[in-house]
CSV table of C-alpha atoms in Angstrom, one decimal:
chain,number,residue,atom,x,y,z
K,459,UNK,CA,0.0,0.0,0.0
K,460,UNK,CA,1.4,3.4,-1.0
K,461,UNK,CA,2.5,5.6,1.8
K,462,UNK,CA,1.1,9.2,2.0
K,463,UNK,CA,3.3,12.1,3.0
K,464,UNK,CA,0.5,13.9,4.8
K,465,UNK,CA,-0.1,10.8,7.0
K,466,UNK,CA,3.6,10.5,7.7
K,467,UNK,CA,3.8,14.1,8.9
K,468,UNK,CA,0.7,13.6,11.0
K,469,UNK,CA,2.2,10.6,12.7
K,470,UNK,CA,5.5,12.5,13.1
K,471,UNK,CA,3.7,15.3,14.9
K,472,UNK,CA,1.4,13.1,17.1
K,473,UNK,CA,3.7,10.2,17.9
K,474,UNK,CA,7.1,11.0,16.4
K,475,UNK,CA,9.1,10.6,19.7
K,476,UNK,CA,7.9,7.0,19.9
K,477,UNK,CA,8.5,6.3,16.2
K,478,UNK,CA,5.0,5.9,14.9
K,479,UNK,CA,5.9,7.4,11.5
K,480,UNK,CA,8.9,5.0,11.2
K,481,UNK,CA,6.5,2.1,11.9
K,482,UNK,CA,4.2,3.4,9.1
K,483,UNK,CA,7.1,3.6,6.7
K,484,UNK,CA,8.5,0.1,7.6
K,485,UNK,CA,11.6,1.5,9.3
K,486,UNK,CA,11.5,-0.8,12.3
K,487,UNK,CA,15.1,-0.3,13.5
K,488,UNK,CA,14.6,3.5,13.5
K,489,UNK,CA,11.2,3.1,15.3
K,490,UNK,CA,12.8,1.0,18.0
K,491,UNK,CA,15.6,3.5,18.5
K,492,UNK,CA,13.0,6.3,18.8
K,493,UNK,CA,10.9,4.3,21.3
K,494,UNK,CA,13.9,3.7,23.5
K,495,UNK,CA,15.3,7.3,23.3
K,496,UNK,CA,12.1,9.3,22.9
K,497,UNK,CA,12.9,10.5,19.5
K,498,UNK,CA,16.7,10.7,19.8
K,499,UNK,CA,16.3,12.7,23.0
K,500,UNK,CA,14.0,15.1,21.1
K,501,UNK,CA,16.8,16.4,18.9
K,502,UNK,CA,16.6,13.6,16.3
K,503,UNK,CA,12.8,13.8,16.1
K,504,UNK,CA,13.0,17.6,15.2
K,505,UNK,CA,15.9,17.2,12.8
K,506,UNK,CA,14.2,14.5,10.7
K,507,UNK,CA,11.3,16.8,9.8
K,508,UNK,CA,13.1,17.7,6.5
K,509,UNK,CA,13.9,14.1,5.6
K,510,UNK,CA,10.3,12.7,5.7
K,511,UNK,CA,9.6,13.3,1.9
K,512,UNK,CA,12.7,11.3,0.9
K,513,UNK,CA,11.8,8.4,3.2
K,514,UNK,CA,8.2,8.4,1.9
K,515,UNK,CA,9.5,8.3,-1.7
K,516,UNK,CA,11.9,5.4,-0.8
K,517,UNK,CA,9.0,3.5,0.8
K,518,UNK,CA,6.9,3.9,-2.3
K,519,UNK,CA,9.6,2.9,-4.7
K,520,UNK,CA,8.5,-0.5,-6.2
K,521,UNK,CA,11.4,-0.9,-8.5
K,522,UNK,CA,13.6,-4.0,-8.2
K,523,UNK,CA,16.5,-3.1,-5.9
K,524,UNK,CA,19.8,-2.9,-7.7
K,525,UNK,CA,22.6,-5.2,-6.3
K,526,UNK,CA,25.2,-3.2,-4.4
K,527,UNK,CA,28.9,-3.4,-4.9
K,528,UNK,CA,31.3,-4.7,-2.3
K,529,UNK,CA,32.2,-1.2,-1.1
K,530,UNK,CA,30.8,-0.2,2.3
K,531,UNK,CA,28.5,2.8,2.9
K,532,UNK,CA,30.1,6.2,3.3
K,533,UNK,CA,31.4,7.0,6.7
K,534,UNK,CA,28.9,9.1,8.6
K,535,UNK,CA,30.2,11.2,11.6
K,536,UNK,CA,26.5,11.7,12.6
K,537,UNK,CA,25.9,8.0,12.8
K,538,UNK,CA,29.2,7.4,14.7
K,539,UNK,CA,28.4,10.1,17.3
K,540,UNK,CA,24.9,8.7,17.7
K,541,UNK,CA,26.3,5.2,18.2
K,542,UNK,CA,28.6,6.5,21.0
K,543,UNK,CA,25.8,8.5,22.6
K,544,UNK,CA,23.2,5.7,22.5
K,545,UNK,CA,25.8,3.2,23.7
K,546,UNK,CA,26.5,5.4,26.7
K,547,UNK,CA,22.7,5.8,27.3
K,548,UNK,CA,22.1,2.0,27.2
K,549,UNK,CA,25.1,1.5,29.6
K,550,UNK,CA,23.6,4.0,32.1
K,551,UNK,CA,20.3,2.3,31.9
K,552,UNK,CA,22.0,-1.0,32.6
K,553,UNK,CA,24.0,0.6,35.4
K,554,UNK,CA,20.8,1.7,37.1
K,555,UNK,CA,18.7,-1.5,36.6
K,556,UNK,CA,21.2,-4.3,36.6
K,557,UNK,CA,24.3,-3.2,38.5
K,558,UNK,CA,23.4,-5.6,41.4
K,559,UNK,CA,23.9,-8.6,39.3
K,560,UNK,CA,27.0,-10.7,39.7
K,561,UNK,CA,29.5,-10.1,36.9
K,562,UNK,CA,27.7,-7.0,35.8
K,563,UNK,CA,30.8,-5.2,34.5
K,564,UNK,CA,31.9,-8.3,32.5
K,565,UNK,CA,28.6,-9.4,31.1
K,566,UNK,CA,25.6,-7.1,31.4
K,567,UNK,CA,27.3,-3.7,30.8
K,568,UNK,CA,29.2,-4.6,27.6
K,569,UNK,CA,26.1,-6.4,26.3
K,570,UNK,CA,23.9,-3.4,26.9
K,571,UNK,CA,26.4,-0.9,25.4
K,572,UNK,CA,27.1,-3.2,22.4
K,573,UNK,CA,23.4,-3.6,21.7
K,574,UNK,CA,22.8,0.2,21.9
K,575,UNK,CA,25.6,0.8,19.3
K,576,UNK,CA,24.1,-1.9,17.1
K,577,UNK,CA,20.6,-0.4,17.2
K,578,UNK,CA,22.0,2.8,15.7
K,579,UNK,CA,24.1,0.8,13.2
K,580,UNK,CA,20.9,-0.8,11.9
K,581,UNK,CA,19.0,2.4,11.2
K,582,UNK,CA,18.0,2.9,7.5
K,583,UNK,CA,19.5,0.6,4.9
K,584,UNK,CA,22.7,0.1,6.7
K,585,UNK,CA,23.8,-2.4,9.4
K,586,UNK,CA,27.0,-3.8,11.0
K,587,UNK,CA,28.3,-7.1,12.2
K,588,UNK,CA,26.7,-7.7,15.6
K,589,UNK,CA,29.2,-10.3,16.7
K,590,UNK,CA,32.2,-8.0,16.0
K,591,UNK,CA,30.5,-5.1,17.8
K,592,UNK,CA,29.8,-7.2,20.9
K,593,UNK,CA,33.2,-8.8,20.8
K,594,UNK,CA,34.8,-5.3,20.9
K,595,UNK,CA,32.6,-4.3,23.9
K,596,UNK,CA,33.4,-7.5,25.8
K,597,UNK,CA,37.1,-7.3,25.2
K,598,UNK,CA,37.2,-3.6,26.4
K,599,UNK,CA,35.1,-4.1,29.6
K,600,UNK,CA,37.8,-6.0,31.7
K,601,UNK,CA,40.2,-3.1,31.3
K,602,UNK,CA,37.9,-0.8,33.2
K,603,UNK,CA,36.4,-3.4,35.5
K,604,UNK,CA,34.3,-2.0,38.4
K,605,UNK,CA,34.3,1.6,37.1
K,606,UNK,CA,31.2,3.4,35.9
K,607,UNK,CA,33.6,5.3,33.6
K,608,UNK,CA,33.9,2.1,31.6
K,609,UNK,CA,30.7,3.0,29.7
K,610,UNK,CA,32.6,5.6,27.6
K,611,UNK,CA,35.5,3.5,26.4
K,612,UNK,CA,33.3,0.5,25.8
K,613,UNK,CA,30.9,2.6,23.7
K,614,UNK,CA,33.8,4.2,21.7
K,615,UNK,CA,35.4,0.9,21.0
K,616,UNK,CA,32.1,-0.8,19.9
K,617,UNK,CA,31.3,2.2,17.8
K,618,UNK,CA,34.6,2.2,16.0
K,619,UNK,CA,34.2,-1.5,15.3
K,620,UNK,CA,30.7,-1.1,14.1
K,621,UNK,CA,31.9,1.6,11.6
K,622,UNK,CA,34.6,-0.7,10.4
K,623,UNK,CA,32.2,-3.5,9.8
K,624,UNK,CA,29.4,-1.4,8.3
K,625,UNK,CA,27.5,-2.6,5.3
K,626,UNK,CA,24.1,-2.6,3.5
K,627,UNK,CA,21.2,-4.7,4.7
K,628,UNK,CA,20.3,-7.7,2.5
K,629,UNK,CA,17.2,-7.2,0.4
K,630,UNK,CA,14.2,-9.1,1.8
K,631,UNK,CA,12.0,-11.0,-0.5
K,632,UNK,CA,8.9,-10.7,1.6
K,633,UNK,CA,8.0,-8.3,4.3
K,634,UNK,CA,6.6,-9.1,7.7
K,635,UNK,CA,3.0,-8.4,8.7
K,636,UNK,CA,2.3,-5.4,10.9
K,637,UNK,CA,1.3,-7.7,13.7
K,638,UNK,CA,4.6,-9.6,13.6
K,639,UNK,CA,6.6,-6.3,13.4
K,640,UNK,CA,4.8,-4.8,16.4
K,641,UNK,CA,5.3,-8.0,18.3
K,642,UNK,CA,9.1,-7.9,17.8
K,643,UNK,CA,9.2,-4.2,18.6
K,644,UNK,CA,7.2,-4.8,21.8
K,645,UNK,CA,9.6,-7.6,23.0
K,646,UNK,CA,12.6,-5.4,22.4
K,647,UNK,CA,11.0,-2.5,24.3
K,648,UNK,CA,10.1,-4.7,27.2
K,649,UNK,CA,13.6,-6.1,27.3
K,650,UNK,CA,14.9,-2.6,27.7
K,651,UNK,CA,12.4,-1.2,30.2
K,652,UNK,CA,11.8,-4.3,32.4
K,653,UNK,CA,15.1,-3.9,34.4
K,654,UNK,CA,14.3,-0.3,35.0
K,655,UNK,CA,10.8,-0.9,36.1
K,656,UNK,CA,11.8,-3.8,38.4
K,657,UNK,CA,14.5,-1.7,40.0
K,658,UNK,CA,12.3,1.4,40.4
K,659,UNK,CA,9.4,-0.5,42.0
K,660,UNK,CA,11.2,-3.2,44.0
K,661,UNK,CA,14.2,-1.2,45.2
K,662,UNK,CA,12.9,2.4,45.0
K,663,UNK,CA,15.1,3.7,47.8
K,664,UNK,CA,18.4,2.6,46.2
K,665,UNK,CA,17.3,3.7,42.8
K,666,UNK,CA,16.1,7.1,44.0
K,667,UNK,CA,19.3,7.5,46.0
K,668,UNK,CA,21.4,6.7,43.0
K,669,UNK,CA,19.5,9.2,40.8
K,670,UNK,CA,19.8,11.8,43.5
K,671,UNK,CA,23.6,11.3,43.7
K,672,UNK,CA,24.1,11.5,39.9
K,673,UNK,CA,21.8,14.6,39.7
K,674,UNK,CA,23.7,16.3,42.5
K,675,UNK,CA,27.1,15.5,40.9
K,676,UNK,CA,26.0,16.9,37.5
K,677,UNK,CA,24.5,20.1,39.1
K,678,UNK,CA,27.7,20.6,41.2
K,679,UNK,CA,29.8,20.4,38.1
K,680,UNK,CA,27.7,23.1,36.5
K,681,UNK,CA,28.0,25.5,39.5
K,682,UNK,CA,30.0,27.9,37.4
K,683,UNK,CA,27.3,28.0,34.7
K,684,UNK,CA,24.1,28.8,36.7
K,685,UNK,CA,21.9,29.3,33.7
K,686,UNK,CA,22.8,26.0,32.2
K,687,UNK,CA,22.5,24.2,35.5
K,688,UNK,CA,19.1,25.7,36.1
K,689,UNK,CA,17.9,24.7,32.7
K,690,UNK,CA,19.1,21.2,33.1
K,691,UNK,CA,17.5,21.0,36.5
K,692,UNK,CA,14.1,22.1,35.1
K,693,UNK,CA,14.4,19.6,32.3
K,694,UNK,CA,15.4,16.7,34.6
K,695,UNK,CA,12.5,17.3,36.9
K,696,UNK,CA,9.8,18.2,34.4
K,697,UNK,CA,8.3,14.6,34.4
K,698,UNK,CA,8.3,14.7,38.2
K,699,UNK,CA,6.5,18.0,38.4
K,700,UNK,CA,4.0,16.8,35.8
K,701,UNK,CA,3.3,13.7,37.8
K,702,UNK,CA,2.8,15.8,41.0
K,703,UNK,CA,0.2,17.9,39.2
K,704,UNK,CA,-1.6,14.9,37.8
K,705,UNK,CA,-1.7,12.7,40.9
K,706,UNK,CA,-2.1,15.4,43.6
K,707,UNK,CA,-5.0,14.3,45.8
K,708,UNK,CA,-5.4,11.0,43.9
K,709,UNK,CA,-3.8,8.9,46.5
K,710,UNK,CA,-0.8,7.8,44.4
K,711,UNK,CA,1.9,9.3,46.7
K,712,UNK,CA,2.1,6.3,49.0
K,713,UNK,CA,4.4,3.2,48.8
K,714,UNK,CA,7.4,3.2,46.5
K,715,UNK,CA,6.6,6.6,45.0
K,716,UNK,CA,7.5,8.3,48.3
K,717,UNK,CA,11.1,7.4,47.7
K,718,UNK,CA,11.2,9.6,44.7
K,719,UNK,CA,10.0,12.5,46.8
K,720,UNK,CA,13.4,12.3,48.4
K,721,UNK,CA,15.1,13.0,45.1
K,722,UNK,CA,13.2,16.2,44.7
K,723,UNK,CA,13.8,17.2,48.3
K,724,UNK,CA,17.5,16.5,47.8
K,725,UNK,CA,17.7,18.9,44.8
K,726,UNK,CA,15.8,21.5,46.8
K,727,UNK,CA,18.3,21.3,49.7
K,728,UNK,CA,21.1,21.4,47.1
K,729,UNK,CA,19.7,24.6,45.7
K,730,UNK,CA,19.5,26.1,49.2
K,731,UNK,CA,23.1,25.3,50.0
K,732,UNK,CA,24.2,26.7,46.7
K,733,UNK,CA,22.3,29.9,47.3
K,734,UNK,CA,23.8,30.3,50.8
K,735,UNK,CA,27.3,29.8,49.3
K,736,UNK,CA,26.5,32.5,46.7
K,737,UNK,CA,25.6,35.0,49.5
K,738,UNK,CA,28.8,34.1,51.3
K,739,UNK,CA,30.9,34.6,48.1
K,740,UNK,CA,29.4,38.1,47.7
K,741,UNK,CA,29.9,38.9,51.4
K,742,UNK,CA,26.2,39.3,52.1
K,743,UNK,CA,23.7,38.1,54.6
K,744,UNK,CA,21.1,35.5,53.6
K,745,UNK,CA,18.1,37.2,51.9
K,746,UNK,CA,19.9,40.5,51.1
K,747,UNK,CA,18.0,42.8,48.8
K,748,UNK,CA,18.7,43.1,45.1
K,749,UNK,CA,20.3,46.5,45.5
K,750,UNK,CA,22.9,45.1,47.9
K,751,UNK,CA,23.6,42.2,45.6
K,752,UNK,CA,24.3,44.5,42.7
K,753,UNK,CA,26.5,46.8,44.7
K,754,UNK,CA,28.6,43.9,46.2
K,755,UNK,CA,28.9,42.4,42.7
K,756,UNK,CA,30.2,45.6,41.2
K,757,UNK,CA,32.7,46.1,44.0
K,758,UNK,CA,34.0,42.6,43.9
K,759,UNK,CA,34.3,42.5,40.1
K,760,UNK,CA,36.5,45.6,40.3
K,761,UNK,CA,38.5,44.2,43.1
K,762,UNK,CA,39.2,40.8,41.5
K,763,UNK,CA,39.3,41.7,37.8
K,764,UNK,CA,42.4,39.9,36.3
K,765,UNK,CA,43.6,43.1,34.6
K,766,UNK,CA,44.0,44.7,38.1
K,767,UNK,CA,45.7,41.7,39.7
K,768,UNK,CA,48.7,40.8,37.4
K,769,UNK,CA,50.7,39.8,40.4
K,770,UNK,CA,48.2,37.2,41.5
K,771,UNK,CA,46.5,36.4,38.2
K,772,UNK,CA,45.5,32.8,39.0
K,773,UNK,CA,43.8,33.6,42.2
K,774,UNK,CA,42.1,36.7,40.7
K,775,UNK,CA,40.7,34.7,37.8
K,776,UNK,CA,39.3,32.1,40.2
K,777,UNK,CA,37.7,34.7,42.4
K,778,UNK,CA,36.4,36.6,39.4
K,779,UNK,CA,34.6,33.5,38.1
K,780,UNK,CA,33.2,32.7,41.5
K,781,UNK,CA,31.8,36.2,41.9
K,782,UNK,CA,30.1,36.1,38.5
K,783,UNK,CA,28.6,32.6,39.2
K,784,UNK,CA,27.3,33.7,42.6
K,785,UNK,CA,25.8,36.9,41.2
K,786,UNK,CA,24.0,35.0,38.3
K,787,UNK,CA,22.6,32.4,40.7
K,788,UNK,CA,21.1,35.1,42.9
K,789,UNK,CA,19.6,37.5,40.4
K,790,UNK,CA,18.4,34.9,37.9
K,791,UNK,CA,14.6,34.7,38.1
K,792,UNK,CA,13.4,31.2,39.2
K,793,UNK,CA,10.1,29.6,38.8
K,794,UNK,CA,8.1,28.7,42.0
K,795,UNK,CA,8.5,25.1,43.1
K,796,UNK,CA,5.4,22.9,43.7
K,797,UNK,CA,4.7,22.2,47.3
């Protein structure tokens, strides 16, 4: 049946982040990737708006496919970067849901990262050798055994191997039915989400604590960039705030969900400590008015400007950055937090 461009755009707009338009066009690998990453973390979904006409034309092309030569597809930096990113993403999901398993760093982690890399390799008309990709991941994992940092080198090694073994998919004589395709996509999605669901529901305290620790570490690293840190914070907790609005008064706050309240409380306390530190850097009392913040900022910027402190340039630069970061964190308008 011929595919319609208008229908494709409608599916892209209504269910693009979960890959509905890719299912419609028969691009199951791409659909699975979008289901697991919510449309390539939103960026890929928006970017592919301009590529839909070409995909529709390709799906409606009924000509006999021409045999391809032995040369591999052209090297794509975008595909390679996506392989690394999704490999890291799959590794983090495995770290949250499966890290309690024996031999996690030797078995589960490289398997998850390698599969994430291969999912990206299989998007479109290309693919790679799954065995070689997994072999590279498994051979790299013992070098960084026991370290969460292992996710990055494993993903890089698997991605390089996948690029070296890239090729075109074999032409299929018959296509699967829609029911069969949805069945396989559903199984793959359950395999990805089941460990996370089990960990979140059966061991909510540990999972919430882990998420709180990671979130605090990321926000602490961004202390010198208050605007970016605030944006990331709002983005990370947008699903939580939406859940609070939807379930307030509905009785869904008991049980395991109470553990996730602690994550939000942790971030709120983290913000309070960061604000107190900002007042201290500017030499002000807690809750000082805006006029005093402006005045102290101007005085300290003049005092610690690197051009006025050539004899202690390193210290001046550090203090100058601290003053700027403290000032931005205090004067930046913030949205009210739900109670």
